Coordinates of C-alpha atoms and ligand atoms in Angstrom, one line a residue:
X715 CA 101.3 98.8 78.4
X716 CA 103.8 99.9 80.9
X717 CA 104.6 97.8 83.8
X718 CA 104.5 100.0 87.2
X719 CA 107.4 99.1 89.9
X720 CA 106.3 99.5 92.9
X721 CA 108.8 100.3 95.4
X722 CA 109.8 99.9 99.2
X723 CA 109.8 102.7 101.1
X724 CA 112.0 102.6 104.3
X725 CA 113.9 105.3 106.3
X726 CA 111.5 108.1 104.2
X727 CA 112.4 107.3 100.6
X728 CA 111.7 104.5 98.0
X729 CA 113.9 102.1 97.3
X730 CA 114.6 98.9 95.6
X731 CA 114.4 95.6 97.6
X732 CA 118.1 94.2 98.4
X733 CA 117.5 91.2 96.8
X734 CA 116.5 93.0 93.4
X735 CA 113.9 90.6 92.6
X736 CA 110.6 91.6 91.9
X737 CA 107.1 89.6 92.4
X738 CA 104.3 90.1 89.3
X739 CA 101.4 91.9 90.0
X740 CA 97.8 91.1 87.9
X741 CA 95.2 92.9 87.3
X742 CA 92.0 90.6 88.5
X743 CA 89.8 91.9 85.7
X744 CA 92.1 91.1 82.7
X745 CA 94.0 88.5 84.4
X746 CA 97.4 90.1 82.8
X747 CA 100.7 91.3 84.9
X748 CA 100.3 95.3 85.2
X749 CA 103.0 95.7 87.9
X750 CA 106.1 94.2 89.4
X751 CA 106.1 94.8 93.4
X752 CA 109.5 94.0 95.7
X753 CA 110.2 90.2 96.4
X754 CA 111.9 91.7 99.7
X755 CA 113.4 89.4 102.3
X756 CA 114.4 89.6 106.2
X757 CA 117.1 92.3 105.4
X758 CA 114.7 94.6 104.2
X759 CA 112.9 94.4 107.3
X760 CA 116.3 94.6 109.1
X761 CA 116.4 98.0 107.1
X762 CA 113.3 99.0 108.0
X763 CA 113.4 98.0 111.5
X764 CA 116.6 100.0 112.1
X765 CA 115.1 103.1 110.5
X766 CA 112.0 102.8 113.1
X767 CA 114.1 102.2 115.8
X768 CA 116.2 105.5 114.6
X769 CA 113.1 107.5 114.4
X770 CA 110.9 106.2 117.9
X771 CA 112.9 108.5 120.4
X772 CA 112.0 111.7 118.5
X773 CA 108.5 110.2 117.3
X774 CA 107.5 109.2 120.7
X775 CA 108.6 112.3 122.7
X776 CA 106.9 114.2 119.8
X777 CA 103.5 116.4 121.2
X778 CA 100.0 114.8 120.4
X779 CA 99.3 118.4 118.5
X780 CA 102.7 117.8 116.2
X781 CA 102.5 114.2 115.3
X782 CA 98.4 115.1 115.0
X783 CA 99.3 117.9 112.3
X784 CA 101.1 115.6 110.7
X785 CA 98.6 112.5 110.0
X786 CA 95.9 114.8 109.2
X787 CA 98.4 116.0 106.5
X788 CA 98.4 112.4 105.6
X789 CA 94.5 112.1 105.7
X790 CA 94.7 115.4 103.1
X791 CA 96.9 113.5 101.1
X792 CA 94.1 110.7 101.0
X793 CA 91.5 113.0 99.7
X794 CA 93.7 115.0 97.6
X795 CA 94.5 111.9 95.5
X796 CA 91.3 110.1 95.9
X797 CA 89.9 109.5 92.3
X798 CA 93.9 107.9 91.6
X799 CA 93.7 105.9 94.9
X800 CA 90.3 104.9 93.6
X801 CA 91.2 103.7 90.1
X802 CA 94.6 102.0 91.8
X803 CA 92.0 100.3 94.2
X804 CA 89.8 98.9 91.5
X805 CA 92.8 97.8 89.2
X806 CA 94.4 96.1 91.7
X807 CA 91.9 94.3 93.5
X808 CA 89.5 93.9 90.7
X809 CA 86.5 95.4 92.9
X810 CA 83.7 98.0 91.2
X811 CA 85.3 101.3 91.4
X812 CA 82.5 102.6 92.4
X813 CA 83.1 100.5 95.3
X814 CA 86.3 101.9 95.8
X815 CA 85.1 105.4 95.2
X816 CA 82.2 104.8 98.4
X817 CA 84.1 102.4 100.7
X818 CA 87.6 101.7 100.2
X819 CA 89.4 105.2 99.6
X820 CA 86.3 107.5 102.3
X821 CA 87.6 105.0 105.0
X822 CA 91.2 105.2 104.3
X823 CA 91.0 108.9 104.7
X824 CA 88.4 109.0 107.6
X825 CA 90.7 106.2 109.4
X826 CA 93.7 108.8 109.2
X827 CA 91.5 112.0 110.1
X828 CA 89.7 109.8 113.6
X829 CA 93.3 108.7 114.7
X830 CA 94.6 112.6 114.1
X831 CA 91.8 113.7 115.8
X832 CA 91.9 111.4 118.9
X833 CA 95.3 111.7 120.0
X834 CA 94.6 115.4 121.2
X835 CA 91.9 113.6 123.4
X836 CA 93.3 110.0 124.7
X837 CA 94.0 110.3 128.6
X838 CA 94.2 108.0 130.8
X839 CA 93.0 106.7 134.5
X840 CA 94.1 108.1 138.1
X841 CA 93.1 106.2 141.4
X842 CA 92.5 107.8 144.4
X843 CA 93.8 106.1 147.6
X844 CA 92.2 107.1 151.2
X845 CA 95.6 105.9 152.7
X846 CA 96.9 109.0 151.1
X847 CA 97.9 107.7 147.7
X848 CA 97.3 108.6 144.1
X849 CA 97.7 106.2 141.3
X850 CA 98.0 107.0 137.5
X851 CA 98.6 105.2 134.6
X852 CA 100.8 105.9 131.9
X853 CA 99.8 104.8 128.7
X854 CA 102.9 105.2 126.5
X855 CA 104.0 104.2 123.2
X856 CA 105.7 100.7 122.7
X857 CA 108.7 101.2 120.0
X858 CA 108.6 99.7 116.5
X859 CA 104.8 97.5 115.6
X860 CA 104.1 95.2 112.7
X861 CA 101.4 96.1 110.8
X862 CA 100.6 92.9 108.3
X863 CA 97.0 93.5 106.4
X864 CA 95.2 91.4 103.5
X865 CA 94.1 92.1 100.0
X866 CA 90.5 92.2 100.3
X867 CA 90.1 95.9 101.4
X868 CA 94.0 96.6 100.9
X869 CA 94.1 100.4 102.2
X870 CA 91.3 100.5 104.1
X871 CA 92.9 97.8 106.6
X872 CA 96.5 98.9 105.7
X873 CA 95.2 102.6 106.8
X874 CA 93.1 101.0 109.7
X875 CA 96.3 99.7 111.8
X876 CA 98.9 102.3 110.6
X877 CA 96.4 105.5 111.3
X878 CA 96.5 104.5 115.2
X879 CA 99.8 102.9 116.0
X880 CA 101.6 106.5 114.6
X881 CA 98.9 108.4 116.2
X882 CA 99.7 106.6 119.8
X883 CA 103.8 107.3 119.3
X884 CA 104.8 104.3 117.4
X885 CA 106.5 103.4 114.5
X886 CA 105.9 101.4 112.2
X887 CA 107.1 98.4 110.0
X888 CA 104.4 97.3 107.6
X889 CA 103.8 94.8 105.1
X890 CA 100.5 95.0 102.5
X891 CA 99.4 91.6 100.5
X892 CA 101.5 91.3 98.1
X893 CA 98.4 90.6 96.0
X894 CA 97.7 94.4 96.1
X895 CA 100.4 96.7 96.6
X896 CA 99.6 99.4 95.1
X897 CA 97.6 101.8 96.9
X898 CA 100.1 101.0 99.6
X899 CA 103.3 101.9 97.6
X900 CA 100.9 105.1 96.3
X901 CA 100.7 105.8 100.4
X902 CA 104.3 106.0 100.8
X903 CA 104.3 108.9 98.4
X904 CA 101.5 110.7 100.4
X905 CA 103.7 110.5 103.1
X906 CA 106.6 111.5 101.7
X907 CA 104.9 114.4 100.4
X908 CA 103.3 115.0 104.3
X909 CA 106.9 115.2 105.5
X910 CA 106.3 112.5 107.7
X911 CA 109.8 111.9 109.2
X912 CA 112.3 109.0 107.8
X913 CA 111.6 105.9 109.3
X914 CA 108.2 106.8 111.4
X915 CA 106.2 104.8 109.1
X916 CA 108.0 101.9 106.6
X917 CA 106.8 99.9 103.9
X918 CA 108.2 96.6 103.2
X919 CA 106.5 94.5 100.3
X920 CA 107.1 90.8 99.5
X921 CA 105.6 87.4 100.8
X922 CA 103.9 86.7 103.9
X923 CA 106.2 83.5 103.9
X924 CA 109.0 85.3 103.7
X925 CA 108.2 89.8 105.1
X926 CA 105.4 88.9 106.8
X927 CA 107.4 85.7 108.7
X928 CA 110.1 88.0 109.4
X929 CA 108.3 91.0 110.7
X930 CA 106.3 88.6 113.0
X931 CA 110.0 87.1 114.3
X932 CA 112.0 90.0 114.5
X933 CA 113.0 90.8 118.0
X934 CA 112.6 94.4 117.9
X935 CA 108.9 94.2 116.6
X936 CA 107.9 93.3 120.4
X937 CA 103.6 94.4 118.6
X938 CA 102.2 92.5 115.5
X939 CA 98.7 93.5 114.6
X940 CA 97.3 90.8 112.0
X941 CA 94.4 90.7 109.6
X942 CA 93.9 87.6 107.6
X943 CA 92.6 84.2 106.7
X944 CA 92.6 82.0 110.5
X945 CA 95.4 79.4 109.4
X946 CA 97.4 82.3 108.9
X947 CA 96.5 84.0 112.0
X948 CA 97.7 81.0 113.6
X949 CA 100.6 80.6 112.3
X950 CA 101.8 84.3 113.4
X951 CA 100.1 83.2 116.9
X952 CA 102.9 80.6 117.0
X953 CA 105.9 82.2 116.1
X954 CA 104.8 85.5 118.1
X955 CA 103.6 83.9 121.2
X956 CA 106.9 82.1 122.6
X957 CA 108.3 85.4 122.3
X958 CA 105.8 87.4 124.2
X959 CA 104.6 89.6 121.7
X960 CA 101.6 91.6 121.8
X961 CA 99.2 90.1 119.5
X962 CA 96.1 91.7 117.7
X963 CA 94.4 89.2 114.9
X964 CA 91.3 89.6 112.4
X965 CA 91.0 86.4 111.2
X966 CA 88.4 84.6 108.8
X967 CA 84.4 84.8 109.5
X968 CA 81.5 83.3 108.5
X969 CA 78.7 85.2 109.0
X970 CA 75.2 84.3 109.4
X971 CA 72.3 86.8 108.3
X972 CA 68.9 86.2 110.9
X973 CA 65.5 87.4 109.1
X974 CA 62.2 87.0 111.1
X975 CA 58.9 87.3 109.2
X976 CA 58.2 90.4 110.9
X977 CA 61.3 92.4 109.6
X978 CA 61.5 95.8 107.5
X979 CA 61.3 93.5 103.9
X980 CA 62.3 95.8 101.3
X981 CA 65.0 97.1 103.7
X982 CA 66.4 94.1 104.4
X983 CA 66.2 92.7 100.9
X984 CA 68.4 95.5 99.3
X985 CA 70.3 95.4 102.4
X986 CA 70.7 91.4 102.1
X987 CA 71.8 91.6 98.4
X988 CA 74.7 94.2 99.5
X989 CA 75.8 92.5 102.7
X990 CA 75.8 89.0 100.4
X991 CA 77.8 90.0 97.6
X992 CA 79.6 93.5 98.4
X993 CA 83.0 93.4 97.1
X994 CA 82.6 90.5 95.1
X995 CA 81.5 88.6 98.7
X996 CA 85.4 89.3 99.7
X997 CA 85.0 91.6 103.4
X998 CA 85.3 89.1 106.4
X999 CA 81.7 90.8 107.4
X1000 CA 79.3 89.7 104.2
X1001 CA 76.8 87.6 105.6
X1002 CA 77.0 84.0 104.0
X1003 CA 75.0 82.3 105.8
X1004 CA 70.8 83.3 105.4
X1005 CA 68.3 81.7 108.0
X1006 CA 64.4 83.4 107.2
X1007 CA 61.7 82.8 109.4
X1008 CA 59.7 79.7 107.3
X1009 CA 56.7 82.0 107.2
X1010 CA 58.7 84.0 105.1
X1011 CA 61.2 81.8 103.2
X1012 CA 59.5 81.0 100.0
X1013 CA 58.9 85.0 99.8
X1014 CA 62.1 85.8 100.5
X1015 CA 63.5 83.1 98.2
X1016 CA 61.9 84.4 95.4
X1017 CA 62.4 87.8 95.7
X1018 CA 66.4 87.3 96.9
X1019 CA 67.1 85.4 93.9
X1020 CA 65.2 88.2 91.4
X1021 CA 67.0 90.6 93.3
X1022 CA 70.7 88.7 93.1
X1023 CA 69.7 88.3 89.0
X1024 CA 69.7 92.2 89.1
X1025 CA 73.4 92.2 89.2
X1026 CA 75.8 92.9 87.1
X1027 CA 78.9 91.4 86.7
X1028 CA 81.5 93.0 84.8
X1029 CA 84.4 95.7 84.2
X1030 CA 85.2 96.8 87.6
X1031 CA 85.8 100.5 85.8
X1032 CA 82.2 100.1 84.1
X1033 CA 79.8 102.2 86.1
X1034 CA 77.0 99.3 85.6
X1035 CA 78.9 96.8 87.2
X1036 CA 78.1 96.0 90.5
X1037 CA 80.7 93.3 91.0
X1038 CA 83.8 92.8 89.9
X1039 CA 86.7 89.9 89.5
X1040 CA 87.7 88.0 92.4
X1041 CA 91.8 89.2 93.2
X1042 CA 93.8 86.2 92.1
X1043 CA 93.2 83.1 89.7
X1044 CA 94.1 80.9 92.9
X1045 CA 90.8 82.6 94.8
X1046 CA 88.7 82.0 91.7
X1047 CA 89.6 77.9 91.6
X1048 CA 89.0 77.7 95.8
X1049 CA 85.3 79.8 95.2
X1050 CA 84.4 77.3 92.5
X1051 CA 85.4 74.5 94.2
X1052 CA 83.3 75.5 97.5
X1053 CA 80.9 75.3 94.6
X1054 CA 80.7 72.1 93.7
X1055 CA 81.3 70.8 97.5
X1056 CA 77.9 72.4 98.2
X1057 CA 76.4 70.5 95.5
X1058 CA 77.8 67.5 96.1
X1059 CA 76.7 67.8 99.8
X1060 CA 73.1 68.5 98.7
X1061 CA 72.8 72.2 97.7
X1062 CA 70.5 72.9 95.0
X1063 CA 71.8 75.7 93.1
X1064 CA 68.6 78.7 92.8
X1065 CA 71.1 81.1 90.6
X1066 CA 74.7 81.6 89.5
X1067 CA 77.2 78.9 90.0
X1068 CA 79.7 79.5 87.0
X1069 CA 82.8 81.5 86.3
X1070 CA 82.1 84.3 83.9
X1071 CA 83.3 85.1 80.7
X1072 CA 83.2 89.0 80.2
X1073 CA 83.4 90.5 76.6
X1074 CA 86.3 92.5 75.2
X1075 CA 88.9 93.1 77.3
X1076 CA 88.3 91.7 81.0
X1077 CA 87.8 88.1 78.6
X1078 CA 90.4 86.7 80.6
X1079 CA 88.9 88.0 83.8
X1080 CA 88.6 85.9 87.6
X1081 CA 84.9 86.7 87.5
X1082 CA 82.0 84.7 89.2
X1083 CA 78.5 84.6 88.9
X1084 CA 76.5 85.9 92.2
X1085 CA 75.6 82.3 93.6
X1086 CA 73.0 81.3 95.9
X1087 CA 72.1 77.8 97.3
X1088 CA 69.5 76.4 99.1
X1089 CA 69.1 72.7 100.8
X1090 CA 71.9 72.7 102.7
X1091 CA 72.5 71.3 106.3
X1092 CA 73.2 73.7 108.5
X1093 CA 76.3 72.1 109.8
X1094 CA 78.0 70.7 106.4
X1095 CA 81.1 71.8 105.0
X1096 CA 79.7 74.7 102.7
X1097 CA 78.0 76.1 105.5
X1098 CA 80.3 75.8 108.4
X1099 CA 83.8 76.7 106.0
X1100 CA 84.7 80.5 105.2
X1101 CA 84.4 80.3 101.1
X1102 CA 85.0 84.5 100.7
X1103 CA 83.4 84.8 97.5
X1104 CA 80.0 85.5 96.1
X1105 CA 78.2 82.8 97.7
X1106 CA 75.6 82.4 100.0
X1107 CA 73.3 79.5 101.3
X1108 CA 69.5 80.3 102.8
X1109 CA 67.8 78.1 104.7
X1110 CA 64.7 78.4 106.7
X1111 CA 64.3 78.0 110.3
X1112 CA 61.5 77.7 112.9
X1113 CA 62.4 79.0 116.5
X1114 CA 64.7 81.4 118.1
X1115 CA 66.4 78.3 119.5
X1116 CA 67.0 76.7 116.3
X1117 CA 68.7 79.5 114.4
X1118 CA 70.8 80.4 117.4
X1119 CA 72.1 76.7 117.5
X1120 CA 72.5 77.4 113.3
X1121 CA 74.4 80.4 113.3
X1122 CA 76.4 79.6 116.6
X1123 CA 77.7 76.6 115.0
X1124 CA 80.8 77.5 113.3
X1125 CA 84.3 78.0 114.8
X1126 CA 84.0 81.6 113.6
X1127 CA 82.6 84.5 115.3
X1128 CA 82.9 88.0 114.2
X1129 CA 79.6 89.5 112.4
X1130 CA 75.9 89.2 112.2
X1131 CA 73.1 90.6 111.0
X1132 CA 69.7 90.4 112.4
X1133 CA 66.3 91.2 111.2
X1134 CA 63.3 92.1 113.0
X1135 CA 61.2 94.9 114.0
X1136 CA 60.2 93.5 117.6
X1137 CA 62.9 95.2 119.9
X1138 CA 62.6 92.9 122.6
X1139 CA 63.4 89.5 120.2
X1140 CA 66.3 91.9 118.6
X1141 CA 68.2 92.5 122.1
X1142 CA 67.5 88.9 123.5
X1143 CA 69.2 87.5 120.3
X1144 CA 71.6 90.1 120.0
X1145 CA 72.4 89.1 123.4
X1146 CA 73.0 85.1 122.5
X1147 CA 74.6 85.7 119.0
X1148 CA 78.5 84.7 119.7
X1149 CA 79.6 87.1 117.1
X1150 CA 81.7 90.4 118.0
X1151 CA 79.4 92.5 116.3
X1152 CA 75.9 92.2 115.8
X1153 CA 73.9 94.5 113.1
X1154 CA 70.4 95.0 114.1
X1155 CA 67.9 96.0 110.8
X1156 CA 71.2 97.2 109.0
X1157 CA 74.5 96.3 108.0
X1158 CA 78.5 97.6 107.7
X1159 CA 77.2 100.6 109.5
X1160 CA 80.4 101.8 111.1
X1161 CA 81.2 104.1 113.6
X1162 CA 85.1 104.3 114.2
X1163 CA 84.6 104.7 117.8
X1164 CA 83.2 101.3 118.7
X1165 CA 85.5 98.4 119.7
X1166 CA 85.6 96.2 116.4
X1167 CA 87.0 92.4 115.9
X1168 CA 85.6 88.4 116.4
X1169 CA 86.0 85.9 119.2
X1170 CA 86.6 82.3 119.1
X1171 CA 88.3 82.0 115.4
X1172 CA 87.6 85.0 113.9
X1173 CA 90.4 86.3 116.0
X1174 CA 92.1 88.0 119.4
X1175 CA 91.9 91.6 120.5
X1176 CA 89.1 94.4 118.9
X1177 CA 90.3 97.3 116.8
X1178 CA 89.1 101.3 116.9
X1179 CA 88.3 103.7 119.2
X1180 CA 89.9 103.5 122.2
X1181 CA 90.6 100.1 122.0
X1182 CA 93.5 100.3 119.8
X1183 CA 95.1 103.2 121.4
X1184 CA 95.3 100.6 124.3
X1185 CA 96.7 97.9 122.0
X1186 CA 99.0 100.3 120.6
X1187 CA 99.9 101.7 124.2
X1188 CA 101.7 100.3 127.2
X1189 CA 99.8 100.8 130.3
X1190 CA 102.0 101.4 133.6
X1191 CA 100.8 102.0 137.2
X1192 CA 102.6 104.5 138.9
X1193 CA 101.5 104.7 142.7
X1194 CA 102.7 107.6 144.9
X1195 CA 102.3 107.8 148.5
X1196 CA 102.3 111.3 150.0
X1197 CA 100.0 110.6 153.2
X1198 CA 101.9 110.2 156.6
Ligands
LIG1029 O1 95.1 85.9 103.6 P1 96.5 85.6 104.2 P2 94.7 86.0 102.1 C1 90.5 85.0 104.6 C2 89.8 84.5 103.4 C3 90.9 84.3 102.4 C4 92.0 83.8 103.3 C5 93.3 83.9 102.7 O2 89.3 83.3 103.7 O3 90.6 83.4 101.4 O4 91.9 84.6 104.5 O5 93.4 85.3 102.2 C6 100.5 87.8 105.0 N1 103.5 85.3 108.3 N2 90.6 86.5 104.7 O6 95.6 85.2 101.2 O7 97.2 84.5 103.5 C7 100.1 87.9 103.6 O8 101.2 88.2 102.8 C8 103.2 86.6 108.3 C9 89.8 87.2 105.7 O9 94.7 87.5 101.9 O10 96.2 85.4 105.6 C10 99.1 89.1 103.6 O11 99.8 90.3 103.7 N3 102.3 87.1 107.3 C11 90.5 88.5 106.0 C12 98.4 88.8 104.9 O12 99.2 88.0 105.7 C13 101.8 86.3 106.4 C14 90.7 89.3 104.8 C15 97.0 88.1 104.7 O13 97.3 87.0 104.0 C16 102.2 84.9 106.4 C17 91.5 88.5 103.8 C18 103.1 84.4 107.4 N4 103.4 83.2 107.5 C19 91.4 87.2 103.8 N5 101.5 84.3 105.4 C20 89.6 89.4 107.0 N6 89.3 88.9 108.2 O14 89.2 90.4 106.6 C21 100.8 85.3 104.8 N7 101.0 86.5 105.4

């Protein structure tokens, strides 16, 4: 089989990373090298930075209508290429591609086409001042932002910080996991072919150690928007901070799923199963943590399991399968080993628990069995730790007190799903949930407009809508006095 090598792409065309060295690139579901992507280094970014500082004057001056013509090009470009951004998707992450085919590659495009959209709309404020005074704010584009995004959903979060910060005037130096380049490096042709200009949007792939750490200390990258595991986030908070960057960070989660006996039950059991295991449990939203009303536990219990035992693992290009391999052998080793910490901290396993050996050629595959536990404290290790895999722990609970305390107890805080049909209990607890986004009776139901991120360590800032076209903008106040 061919190996693919994937490519930088800086100042509008592809190109090799200075160093010439190359980082391999597996396939999760045959755990075999299928690409080579760019070991860059800081003088790539140098390169690339230089390119977006050439391009900014002419980017940023650019009319809303011109540079909006342009990323809905982009966002044609998406759709036009979708079944090969699809398959790229599923190769390189090892997800279902029918997973990539519903979430990953629809997103991508509809994150392009909202941000071309909404740059012919974004105004801003004016203050009125009886002294005879008017105040308005300018809300203008910053220069060059880093754009550093994770492997779990690779362009659906690469698409999700780029889409907005071009759309607001910026340009752009990004960086894509080096775990999955590919749909990235397959974006930089779409853009070439959109006619993007040279240097408006670059690509640099490599380490986070080594891109990443540069992008986040350059001194002309004065905006790094993050998403990533927390110890990562951290670590960018460190070096950014002293030098007064603007900081936006999706970090880790651990998300707890509320079910009260009086819920929608076949809704929220299918629901359940999907916002459990989706993606092979690998979006910082799946709900890992399951608390059910104890009227309804050993129901539930029952039925989750035969439900979870429904699944197939397998061949992420296998229509049946409805997970695939977890994306690197390293991620495989630290699920299992959450694994055994839950057992050895009490957890009785009700189904899964084992890697998975798939026939023919995904044999050497990262896949894992669909695993939930029960018996579990609420505040152990297992349960208070982000594992990202396909693992869950239910428990049952008593009072509205109770599973507050439960699912408040973690140092993360970024989704939740709750389930019941009396409207009053839903808005109370949706209320004293400290998670930045509460589903009520569903879950992952988007809309683009709606401010979107964690607090306490699930990170800083929100994302969409209008919220990053302020991230992504530099508010001034201009006040001018015309009254005698
Ligand atoms: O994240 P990393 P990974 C969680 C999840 C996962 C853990 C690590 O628990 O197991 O994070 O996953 C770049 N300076 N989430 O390895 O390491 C790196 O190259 C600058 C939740 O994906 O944080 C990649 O491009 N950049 C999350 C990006 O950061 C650095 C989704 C993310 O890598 C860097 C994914 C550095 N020093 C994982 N080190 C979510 N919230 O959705 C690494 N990077």
């Amino acid at each position: 089989m061919n190996i693919i090598t994937i490519k930088n792409y800086i100042n509008g065309t592809l190109v090799m990373p200075t160093s010439g060295q190359y980082l391999d690139v597996y396939n999760p579901a045959t755990g075999a090298v299928y690409a080579k992507a760019p070991d860059s280094d800081a003088h790539d970014v140098q390169l690339a930075t230089e390119a977006a500082q050439q391009a900014f004057p002419v980017w940023s001056k650019m009319s809303a209508e011109k540079r909006s013509k342009l990323l809905l090009k982009i966002a044609d470009g998406i759709t036009a290429n979708f079944e090969k951004l699809a398959l790229a998707e599923s190769i390189d992450n090892g997800k279902p591609l029918s997973l990539a085919r519903t979430v990953d590659i629809p997103r991508s495009a509809s994150n392009f086409y909202f941000y071309a959209t909404a740059v012919m709309h974004h105004a801003s404020e004016s203050h009125f001042m009886e002294e005879g005074a008017i105040n308005y704010t300018l809300r203008r584009p910053i220069g060059v932002v880093g754009c550093i995004s994770p492997w779990n959903l690779p362009l659906y979060l690469f698409t999700w910080k780029i889409a907005p910060a071009l759309a607001a005037g910026n340009c752009v130096v990004a960086k894509p996991s080096e775990i999955t380049p590919m749909t990235a490096y397959l974006l930089s042709e779409i853009c070439i072919e959109a006619g993007l200009p040279p240097g408006v949007l670059n690509i640099v792939h490599g380490l986070g150690g080594k891109v990443g750490q540069a992008i986040t200390e350059h001194p002309s990258i004065p905006v790094i928007s993050f998403t990533g595991g927390t110890s990562t986030g951290a670590h960018i908070a460190s070096t950014a901070a002293p030098k007064f960057k603007k900081l936006s960070l999706e970090l880790g989660g651990k998300n707890p799923a509320i079910i009260f006996a009086d819920c929608n039950y076949e809704t929220m059991l299918k629901t359940v199963a999907r916002s459990s295991f989706s993606n092979q449990g690998q979006i910082c939203l799946c709900g890992s943590r399951i608390f059910v009303e104890r009227p309804l536990y050993e129901q539930f219990k029952a039925d989750f399991v035969a439900e979870v035992n429904k699944l197939t693992v397998g061949d992420p290009l296998n229509e049946a399968s409805n997970l695939g391999a977890v994306v690197s052998e390293a991620h495989l080793k630290k699920v299992l080993s959450y694994i055994e910490l839950a057992k050895e901290e009490g957890g009785m396993i009700l189904t899964g628990g084992k890697r998975i050996q798939v026939e023919g050629i995904c044999k050497n595959g990262w896949f894992v069995q669909p695993t939930v536990i029960e018996g579990l404290p609420f505040d152990c290790r297992t349960n208070q730790e982000e594992i990202f895999g396909p693992v869950v722990s239910i428990m049952p609970f008593d009072t509205e007190e109770e599973v507050l305390r439960y699912a408040n107890s973690t140092q993360y805080g970024l989704a939740s799903s709750l389930w019941t049909e009396n409207l009053s209990r839903a808005n109370r607890m949706a209320e004293e949930i400290k998670t930045g986004i509460v589903w009520v009776n569903c879950w992952m139901l988007r809309d683009l407009r709606t401010p979107f991120g964690g607090m306490k360590n699930s990170g800083v800032g929100r994302e969409g809508g209008w919220e990053a076209f302020r991230f992504f903008t530099e508010p001034k106040n201009v006040c001018v006095k015309y009254g005698t």
